[in-house]
PDB file of C-alpha atoms in Angstrom:
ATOM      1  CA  UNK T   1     -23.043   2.543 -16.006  1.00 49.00           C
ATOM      2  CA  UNK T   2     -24.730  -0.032 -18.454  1.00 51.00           C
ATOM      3  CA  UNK T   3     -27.383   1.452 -21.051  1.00 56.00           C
ATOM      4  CA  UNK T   4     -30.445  -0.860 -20.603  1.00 58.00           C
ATOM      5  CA  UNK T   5     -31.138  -2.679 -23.533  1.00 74.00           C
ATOM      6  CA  UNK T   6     -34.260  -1.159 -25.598  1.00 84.00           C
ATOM      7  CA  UNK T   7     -35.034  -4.823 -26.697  1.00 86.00           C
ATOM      8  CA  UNK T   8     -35.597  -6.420 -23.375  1.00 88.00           C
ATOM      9  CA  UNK T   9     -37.502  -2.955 -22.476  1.00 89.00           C
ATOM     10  CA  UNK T  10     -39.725  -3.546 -25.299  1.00 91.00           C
ATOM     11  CA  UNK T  11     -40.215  -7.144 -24.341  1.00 93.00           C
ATOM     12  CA  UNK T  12     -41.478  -6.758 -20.783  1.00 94.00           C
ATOM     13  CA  UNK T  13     -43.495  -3.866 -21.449  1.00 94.00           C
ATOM     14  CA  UNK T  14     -45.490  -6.345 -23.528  1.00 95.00           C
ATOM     15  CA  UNK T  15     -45.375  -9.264 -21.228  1.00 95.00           C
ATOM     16  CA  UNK T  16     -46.585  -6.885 -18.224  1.00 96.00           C
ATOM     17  CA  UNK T  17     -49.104  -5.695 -19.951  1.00 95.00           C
ATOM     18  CA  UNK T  18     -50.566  -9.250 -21.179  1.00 95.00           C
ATOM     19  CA  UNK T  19     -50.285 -10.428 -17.429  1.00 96.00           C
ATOM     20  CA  UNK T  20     -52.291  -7.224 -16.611  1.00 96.00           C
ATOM     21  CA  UNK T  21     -54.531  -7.638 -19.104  1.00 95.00           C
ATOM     22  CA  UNK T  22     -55.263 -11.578 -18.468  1.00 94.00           C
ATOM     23  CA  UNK T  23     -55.379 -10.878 -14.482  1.00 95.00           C
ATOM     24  CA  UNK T  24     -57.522  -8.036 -14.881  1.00 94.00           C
ATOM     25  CA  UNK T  25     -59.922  -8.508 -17.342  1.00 94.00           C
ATOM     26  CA  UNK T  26     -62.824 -10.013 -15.120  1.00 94.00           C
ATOM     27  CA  UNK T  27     -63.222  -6.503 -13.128  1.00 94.00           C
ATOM     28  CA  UNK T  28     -62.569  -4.950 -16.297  1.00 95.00           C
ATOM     29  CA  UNK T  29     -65.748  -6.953 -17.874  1.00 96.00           C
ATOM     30  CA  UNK T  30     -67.889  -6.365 -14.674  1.00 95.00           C
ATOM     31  CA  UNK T  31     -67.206  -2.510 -14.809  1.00 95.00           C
ATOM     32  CA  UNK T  32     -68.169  -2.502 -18.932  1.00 96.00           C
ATOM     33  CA  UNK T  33     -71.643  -4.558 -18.088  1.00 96.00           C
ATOM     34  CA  UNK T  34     -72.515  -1.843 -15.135  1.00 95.00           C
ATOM     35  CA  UNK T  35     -71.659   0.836 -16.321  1.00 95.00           C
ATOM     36  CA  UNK T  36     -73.567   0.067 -19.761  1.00 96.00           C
ATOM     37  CA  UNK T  37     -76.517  -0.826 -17.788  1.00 96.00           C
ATOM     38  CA  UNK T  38     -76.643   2.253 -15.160  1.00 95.00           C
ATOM     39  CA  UNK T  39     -75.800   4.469 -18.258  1.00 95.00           C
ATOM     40  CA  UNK T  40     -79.059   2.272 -19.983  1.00 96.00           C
ATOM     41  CA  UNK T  41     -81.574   2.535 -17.380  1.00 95.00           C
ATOM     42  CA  UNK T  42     -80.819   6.706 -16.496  1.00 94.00           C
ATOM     43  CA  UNK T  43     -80.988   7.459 -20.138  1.00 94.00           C
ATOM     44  CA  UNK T  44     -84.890   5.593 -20.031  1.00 91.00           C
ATOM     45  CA  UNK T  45     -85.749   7.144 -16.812  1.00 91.00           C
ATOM     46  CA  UNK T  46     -84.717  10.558 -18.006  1.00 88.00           C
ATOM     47  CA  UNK T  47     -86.408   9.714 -21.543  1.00 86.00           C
ATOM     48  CA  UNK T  48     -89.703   8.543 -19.753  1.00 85.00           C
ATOM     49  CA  UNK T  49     -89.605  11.651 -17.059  1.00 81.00           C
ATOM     50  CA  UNK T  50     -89.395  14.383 -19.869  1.00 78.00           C
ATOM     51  CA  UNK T  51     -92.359  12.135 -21.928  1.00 77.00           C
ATOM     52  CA  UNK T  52     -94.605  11.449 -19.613  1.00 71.00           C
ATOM     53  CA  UNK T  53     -93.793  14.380 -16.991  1.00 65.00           C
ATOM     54  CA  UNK T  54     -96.721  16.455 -18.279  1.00 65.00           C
ATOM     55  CA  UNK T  55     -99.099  13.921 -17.991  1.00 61.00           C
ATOM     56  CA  UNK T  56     -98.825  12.784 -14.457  1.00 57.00           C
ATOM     57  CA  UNK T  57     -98.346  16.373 -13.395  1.00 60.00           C
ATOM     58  CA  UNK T  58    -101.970  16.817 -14.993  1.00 58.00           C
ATOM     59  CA  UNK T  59    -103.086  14.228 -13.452  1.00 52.00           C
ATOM     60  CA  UNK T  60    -101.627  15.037 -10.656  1.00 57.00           C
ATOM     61  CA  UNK T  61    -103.638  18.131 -10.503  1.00 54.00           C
ATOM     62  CA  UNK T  62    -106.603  16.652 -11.312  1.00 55.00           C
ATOM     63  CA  UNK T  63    -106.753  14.246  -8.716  1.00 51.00           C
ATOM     64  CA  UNK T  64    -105.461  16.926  -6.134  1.00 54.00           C
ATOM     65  CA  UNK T  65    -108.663  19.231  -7.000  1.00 55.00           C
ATOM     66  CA  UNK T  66    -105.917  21.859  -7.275  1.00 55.00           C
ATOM     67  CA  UNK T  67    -107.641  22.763 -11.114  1.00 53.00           C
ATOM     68  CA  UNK T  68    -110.396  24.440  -9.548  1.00 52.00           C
ATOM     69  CA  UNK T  69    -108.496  25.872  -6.384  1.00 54.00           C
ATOM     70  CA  UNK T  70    -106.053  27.487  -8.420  1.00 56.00           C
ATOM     71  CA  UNK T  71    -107.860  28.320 -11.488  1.00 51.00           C
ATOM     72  CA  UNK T  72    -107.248  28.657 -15.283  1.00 56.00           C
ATOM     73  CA  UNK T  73    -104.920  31.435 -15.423  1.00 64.00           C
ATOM     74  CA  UNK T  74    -102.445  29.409 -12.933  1.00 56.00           C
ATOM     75  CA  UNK T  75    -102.486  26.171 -14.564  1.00 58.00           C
ATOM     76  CA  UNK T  76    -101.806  27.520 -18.061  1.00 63.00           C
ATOM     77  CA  UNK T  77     -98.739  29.383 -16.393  1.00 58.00           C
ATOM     78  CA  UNK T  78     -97.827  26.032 -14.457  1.00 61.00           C
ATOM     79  CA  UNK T  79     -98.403  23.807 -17.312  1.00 65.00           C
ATOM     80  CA  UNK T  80     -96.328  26.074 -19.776  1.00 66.00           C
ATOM     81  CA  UNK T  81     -93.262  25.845 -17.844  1.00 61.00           C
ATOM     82  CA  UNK T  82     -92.982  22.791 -16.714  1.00 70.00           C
ATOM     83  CA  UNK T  83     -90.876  21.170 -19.070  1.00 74.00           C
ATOM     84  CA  UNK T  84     -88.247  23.315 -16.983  1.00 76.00           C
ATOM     85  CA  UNK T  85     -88.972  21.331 -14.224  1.00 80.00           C
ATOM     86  CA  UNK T  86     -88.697  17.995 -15.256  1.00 77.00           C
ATOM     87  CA  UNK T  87     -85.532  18.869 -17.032  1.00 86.00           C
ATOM     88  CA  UNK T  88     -84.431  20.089 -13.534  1.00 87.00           C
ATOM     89  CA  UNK T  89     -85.303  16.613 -12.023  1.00 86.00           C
ATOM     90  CA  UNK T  90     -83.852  14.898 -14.886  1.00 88.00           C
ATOM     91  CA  UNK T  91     -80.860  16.482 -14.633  1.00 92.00           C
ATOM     92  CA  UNK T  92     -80.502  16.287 -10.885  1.00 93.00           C
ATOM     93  CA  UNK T  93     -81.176  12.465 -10.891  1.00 93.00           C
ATOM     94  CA  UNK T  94     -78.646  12.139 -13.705  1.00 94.00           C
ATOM     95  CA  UNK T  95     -75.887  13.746 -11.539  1.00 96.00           C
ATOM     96  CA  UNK T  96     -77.000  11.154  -8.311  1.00 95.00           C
ATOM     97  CA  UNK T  97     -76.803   8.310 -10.432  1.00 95.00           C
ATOM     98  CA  UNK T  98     -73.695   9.688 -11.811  1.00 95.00           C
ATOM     99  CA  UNK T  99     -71.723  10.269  -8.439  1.00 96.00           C
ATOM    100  CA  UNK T 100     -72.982   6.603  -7.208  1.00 96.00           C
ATOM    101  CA  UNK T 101     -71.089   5.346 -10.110  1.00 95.00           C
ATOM    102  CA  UNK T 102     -68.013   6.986 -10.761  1.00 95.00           C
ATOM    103  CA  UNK T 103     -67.728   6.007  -6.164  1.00 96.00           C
ATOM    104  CA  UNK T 104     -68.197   2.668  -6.963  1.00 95.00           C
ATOM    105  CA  UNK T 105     -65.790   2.481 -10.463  1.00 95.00           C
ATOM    106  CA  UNK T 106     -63.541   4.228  -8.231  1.00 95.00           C
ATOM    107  CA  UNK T 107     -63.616   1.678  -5.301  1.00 95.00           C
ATOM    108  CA  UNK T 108     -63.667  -1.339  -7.844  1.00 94.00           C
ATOM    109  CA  UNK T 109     -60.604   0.161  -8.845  1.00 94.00           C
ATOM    110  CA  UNK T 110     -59.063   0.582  -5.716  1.00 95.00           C
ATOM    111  CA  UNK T 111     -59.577  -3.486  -4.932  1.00 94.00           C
ATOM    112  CA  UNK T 112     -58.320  -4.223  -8.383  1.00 94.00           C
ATOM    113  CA  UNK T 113     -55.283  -2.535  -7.934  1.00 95.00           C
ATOM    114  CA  UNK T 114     -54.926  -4.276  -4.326  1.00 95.00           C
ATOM    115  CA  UNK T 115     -56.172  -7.531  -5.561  1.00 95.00           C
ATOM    116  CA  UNK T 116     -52.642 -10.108  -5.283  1.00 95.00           C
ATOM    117  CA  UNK T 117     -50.715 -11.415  -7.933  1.00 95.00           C
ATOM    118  CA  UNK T 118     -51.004 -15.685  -7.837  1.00 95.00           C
ATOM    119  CA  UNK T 119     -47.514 -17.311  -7.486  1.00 95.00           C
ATOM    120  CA  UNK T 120     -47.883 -18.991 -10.903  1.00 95.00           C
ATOM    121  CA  UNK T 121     -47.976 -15.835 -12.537  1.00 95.00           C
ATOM    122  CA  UNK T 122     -45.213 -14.359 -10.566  1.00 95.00           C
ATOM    123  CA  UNK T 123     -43.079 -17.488 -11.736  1.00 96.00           C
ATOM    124  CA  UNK T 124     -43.783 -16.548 -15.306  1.00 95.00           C
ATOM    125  CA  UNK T 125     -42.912 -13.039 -14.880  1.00 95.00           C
ATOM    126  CA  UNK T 126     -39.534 -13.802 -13.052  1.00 94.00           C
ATOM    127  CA  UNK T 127     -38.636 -16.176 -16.038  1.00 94.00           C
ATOM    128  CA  UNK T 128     -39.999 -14.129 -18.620  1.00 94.00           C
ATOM    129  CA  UNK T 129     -38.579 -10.680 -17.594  1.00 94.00           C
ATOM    130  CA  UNK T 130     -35.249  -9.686 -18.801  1.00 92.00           C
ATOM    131  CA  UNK T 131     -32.614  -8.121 -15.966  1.00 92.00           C
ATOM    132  CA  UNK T 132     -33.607  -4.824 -16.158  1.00 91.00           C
ATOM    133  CA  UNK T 133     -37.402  -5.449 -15.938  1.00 93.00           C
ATOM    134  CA  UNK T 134     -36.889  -7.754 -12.644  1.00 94.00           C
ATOM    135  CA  UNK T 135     -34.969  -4.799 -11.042  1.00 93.00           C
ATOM    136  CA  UNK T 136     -37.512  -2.323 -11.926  1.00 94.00           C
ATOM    137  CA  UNK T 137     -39.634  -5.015 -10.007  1.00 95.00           C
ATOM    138  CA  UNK T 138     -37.738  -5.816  -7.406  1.00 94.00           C
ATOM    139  CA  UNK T 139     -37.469  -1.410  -6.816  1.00 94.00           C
ATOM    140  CA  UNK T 140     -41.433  -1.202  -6.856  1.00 95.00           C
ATOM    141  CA  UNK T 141     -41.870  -4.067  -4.768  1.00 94.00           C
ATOM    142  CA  UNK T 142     -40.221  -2.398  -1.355  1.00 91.00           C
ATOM    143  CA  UNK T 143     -42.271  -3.917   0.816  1.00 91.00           C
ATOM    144  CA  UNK T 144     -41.219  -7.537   0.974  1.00 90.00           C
ATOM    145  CA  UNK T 145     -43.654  -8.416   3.960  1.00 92.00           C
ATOM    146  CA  UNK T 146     -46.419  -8.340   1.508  1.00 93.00           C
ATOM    147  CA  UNK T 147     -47.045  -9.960  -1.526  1.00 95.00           C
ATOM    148  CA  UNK T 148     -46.653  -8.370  -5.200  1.00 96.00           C
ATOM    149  CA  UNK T 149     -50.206  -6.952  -6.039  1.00 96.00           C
ATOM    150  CA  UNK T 150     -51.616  -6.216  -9.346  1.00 96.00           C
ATOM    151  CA  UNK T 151     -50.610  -2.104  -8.308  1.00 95.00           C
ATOM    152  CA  UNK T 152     -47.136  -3.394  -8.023  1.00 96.00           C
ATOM    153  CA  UNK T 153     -47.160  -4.694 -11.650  1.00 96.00           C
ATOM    154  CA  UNK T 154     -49.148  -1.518 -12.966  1.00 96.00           C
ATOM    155  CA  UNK T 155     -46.179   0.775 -11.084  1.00 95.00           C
ATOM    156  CA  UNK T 156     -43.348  -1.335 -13.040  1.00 95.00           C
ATOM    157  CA  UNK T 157     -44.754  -1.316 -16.416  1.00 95.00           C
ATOM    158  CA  UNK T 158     -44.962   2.487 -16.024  1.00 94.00           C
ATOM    159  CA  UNK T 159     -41.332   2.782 -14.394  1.00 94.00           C
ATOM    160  CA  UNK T 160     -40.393   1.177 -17.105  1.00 93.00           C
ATOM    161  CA  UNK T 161     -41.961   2.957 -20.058  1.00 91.00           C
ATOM    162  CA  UNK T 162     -40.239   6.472 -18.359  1.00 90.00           C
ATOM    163  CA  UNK T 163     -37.137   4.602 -18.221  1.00 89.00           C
ATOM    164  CA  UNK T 164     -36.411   3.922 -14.665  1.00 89.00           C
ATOM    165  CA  UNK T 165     -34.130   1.006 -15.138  1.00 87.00           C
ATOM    166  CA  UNK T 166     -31.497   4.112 -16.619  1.00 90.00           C
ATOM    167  CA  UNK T 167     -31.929   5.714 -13.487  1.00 91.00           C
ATOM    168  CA  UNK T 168     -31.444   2.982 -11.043  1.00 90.00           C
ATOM    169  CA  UNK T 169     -28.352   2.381 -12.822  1.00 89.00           C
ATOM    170  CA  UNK T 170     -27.217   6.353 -12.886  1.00 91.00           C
ATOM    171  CA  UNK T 171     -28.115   6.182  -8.739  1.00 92.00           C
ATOM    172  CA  UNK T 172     -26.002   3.510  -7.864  1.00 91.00           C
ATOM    173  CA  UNK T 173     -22.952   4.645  -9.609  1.00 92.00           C
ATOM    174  CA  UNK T 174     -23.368   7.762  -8.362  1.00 93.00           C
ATOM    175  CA  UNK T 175     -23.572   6.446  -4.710  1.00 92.00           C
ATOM    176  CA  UNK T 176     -20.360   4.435  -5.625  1.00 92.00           C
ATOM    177  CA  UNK T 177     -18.862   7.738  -6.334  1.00 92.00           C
ATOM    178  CA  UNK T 178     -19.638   9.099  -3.339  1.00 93.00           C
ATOM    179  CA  UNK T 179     -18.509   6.130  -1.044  1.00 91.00           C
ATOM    180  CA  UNK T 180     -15.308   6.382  -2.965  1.00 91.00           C
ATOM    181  CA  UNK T 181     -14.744  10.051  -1.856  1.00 91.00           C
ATOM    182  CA  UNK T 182     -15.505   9.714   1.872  1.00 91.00           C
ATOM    183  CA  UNK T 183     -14.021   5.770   2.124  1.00 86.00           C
ATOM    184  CA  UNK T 184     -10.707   7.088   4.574  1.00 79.00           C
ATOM    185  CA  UNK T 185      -7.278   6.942   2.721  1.00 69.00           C
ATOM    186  CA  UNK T 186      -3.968   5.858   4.969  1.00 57.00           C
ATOM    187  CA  UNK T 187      -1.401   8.850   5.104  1.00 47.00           C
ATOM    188  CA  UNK T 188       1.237   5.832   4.349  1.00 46.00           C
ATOM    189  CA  UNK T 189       0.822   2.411   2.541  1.00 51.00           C
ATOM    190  CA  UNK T 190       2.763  -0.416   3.673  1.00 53.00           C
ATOM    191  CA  UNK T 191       5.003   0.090   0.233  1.00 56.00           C
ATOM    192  CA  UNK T 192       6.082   3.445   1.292  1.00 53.00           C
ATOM    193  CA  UNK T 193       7.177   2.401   4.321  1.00 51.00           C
ATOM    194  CA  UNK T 194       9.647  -0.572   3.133  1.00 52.00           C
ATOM    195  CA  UNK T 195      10.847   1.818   0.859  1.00 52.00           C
ATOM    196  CA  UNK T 196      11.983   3.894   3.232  1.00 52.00           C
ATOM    197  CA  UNK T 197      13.528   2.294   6.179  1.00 52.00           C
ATOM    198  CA  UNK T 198      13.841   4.722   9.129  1.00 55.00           C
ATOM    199  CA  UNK T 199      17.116   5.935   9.808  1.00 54.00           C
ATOM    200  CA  UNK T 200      18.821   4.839  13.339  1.00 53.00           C
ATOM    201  CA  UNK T 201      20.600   7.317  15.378  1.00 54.00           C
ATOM    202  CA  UNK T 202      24.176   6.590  15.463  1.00 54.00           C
ATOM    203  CA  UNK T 203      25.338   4.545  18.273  1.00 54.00           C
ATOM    204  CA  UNK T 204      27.782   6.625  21.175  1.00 54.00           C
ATOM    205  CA  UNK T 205      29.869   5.036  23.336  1.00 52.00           C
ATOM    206  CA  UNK T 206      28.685   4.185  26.831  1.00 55.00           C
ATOM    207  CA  UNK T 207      29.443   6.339  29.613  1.00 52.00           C
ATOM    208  CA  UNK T 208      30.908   5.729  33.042  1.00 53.00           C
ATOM    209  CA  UNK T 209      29.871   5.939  36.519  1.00 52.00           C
ATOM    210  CA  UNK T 210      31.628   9.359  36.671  1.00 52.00           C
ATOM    211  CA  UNK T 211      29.927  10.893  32.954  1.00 53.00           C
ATOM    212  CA  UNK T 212      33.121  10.361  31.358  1.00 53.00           C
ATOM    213  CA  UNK T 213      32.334   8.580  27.677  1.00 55.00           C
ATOM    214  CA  UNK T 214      34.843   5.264  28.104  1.00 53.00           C
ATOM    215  CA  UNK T 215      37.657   4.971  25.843  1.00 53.00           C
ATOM    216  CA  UNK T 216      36.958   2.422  22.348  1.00 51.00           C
ATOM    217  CA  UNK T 217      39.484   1.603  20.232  1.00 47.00           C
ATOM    218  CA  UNK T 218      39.210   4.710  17.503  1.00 47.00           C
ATOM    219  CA  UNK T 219      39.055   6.955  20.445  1.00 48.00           C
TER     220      UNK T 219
END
């Protein structure tokens, strides 16, 4: 079993991760800026909700008429806790924006990872990759009907960081072990055999019509 080389190991773990990096860096740039800016815009709704939320809600209530239907004693209760409230809202539009989000970073993603690896980069990565890496490759790539995707390249630079190429090599002599052991073996080789002639049974002199053996000339 050959020990894979740390060198080359070292070598396409960087060159993976540059083609990764180069191929993926436009969703990765697009995910930054929307993220930033749904992060920007909840942080000034919740700022402008827990601001101005005592206003509207007494204007609210002045408009409504509902200062004189529910009277002093109700409004000082209902205007002294409703900071709780808006904190409530705040807090339960910050967890809606939240879940739309992390669905959609989740689904971007899921295409990224799907999204197929061009042939010209797929040249540079056969030339580029030592032995080892290209096996790793070829062993996460099992599916041969489809082309390599950018998952496929993501599943090989982490094979090969936990050392999967010392594996793959460990499997198959194992499983040349065990063809060794159940190959049949021949009870007699073709040596054996010329070595030892079988013996023929000594020749007896004929015998006549009657059973009597016919004279020869020792007997």
């Amino acid at each position: 079993m050959n020990t894979p080389n740390t060198a080359n190991i070292r070598k396409d773990v960087y060159l993976l991760g540059n083609t990764l990096l180069r191929l993926g860096l436009p969703r990765l740039i697009i995910r930054l800026v929307v993220t930033l800016s749904v992060l920007a815009l909840l942080l000034y709704c919740i700022q402008g909700i827990l601001a101005r939320g005592r206003g509207w809600l007494e204007f609210g209530l002045h408009v409504s008429g509902l200062n004189d239907i529910l009277g002093k004693t109700v409004i000082e209760f209902v205007m002294q806790y409703q900071k709780f409230f808006w904190w409530l809202i705040a807090a339960l539009l910050a967890l809606f924006v939240l879940s739309l989000m992390m669905g959609w970073l989740r689904s971007s993603i899921k295409r990224g990872r799907s999204a197929l690896v061009p042939l010209g980069e797929v040249r540079k990565l056969c030339a580029g990759l030592s032995v080892e890496g290209l096996d790793v490759l070829d062993w996460v790539w099992r599916d041969k009907s489809s082309p390599i995707t950018v998952g496929n390249l993501q599943t090989t630079l982490s094979q090969l960081r936990t050392g999967r190429q010392r594996k793959l090599d460990l499997a198959r002599a194992q499983k040349q072990e065990l063809a060794l052991a159940l190959s049949p073996k021949d009870a007699l080789s073709p040596d054996d055999s010329s070595e030892h002639p079988q013996e023929k049974p000594p020749e007896t002199a004929p015998l006549d019509r009657s059973g009597h053996r016919e004279p020869t000339l020792l007997a």
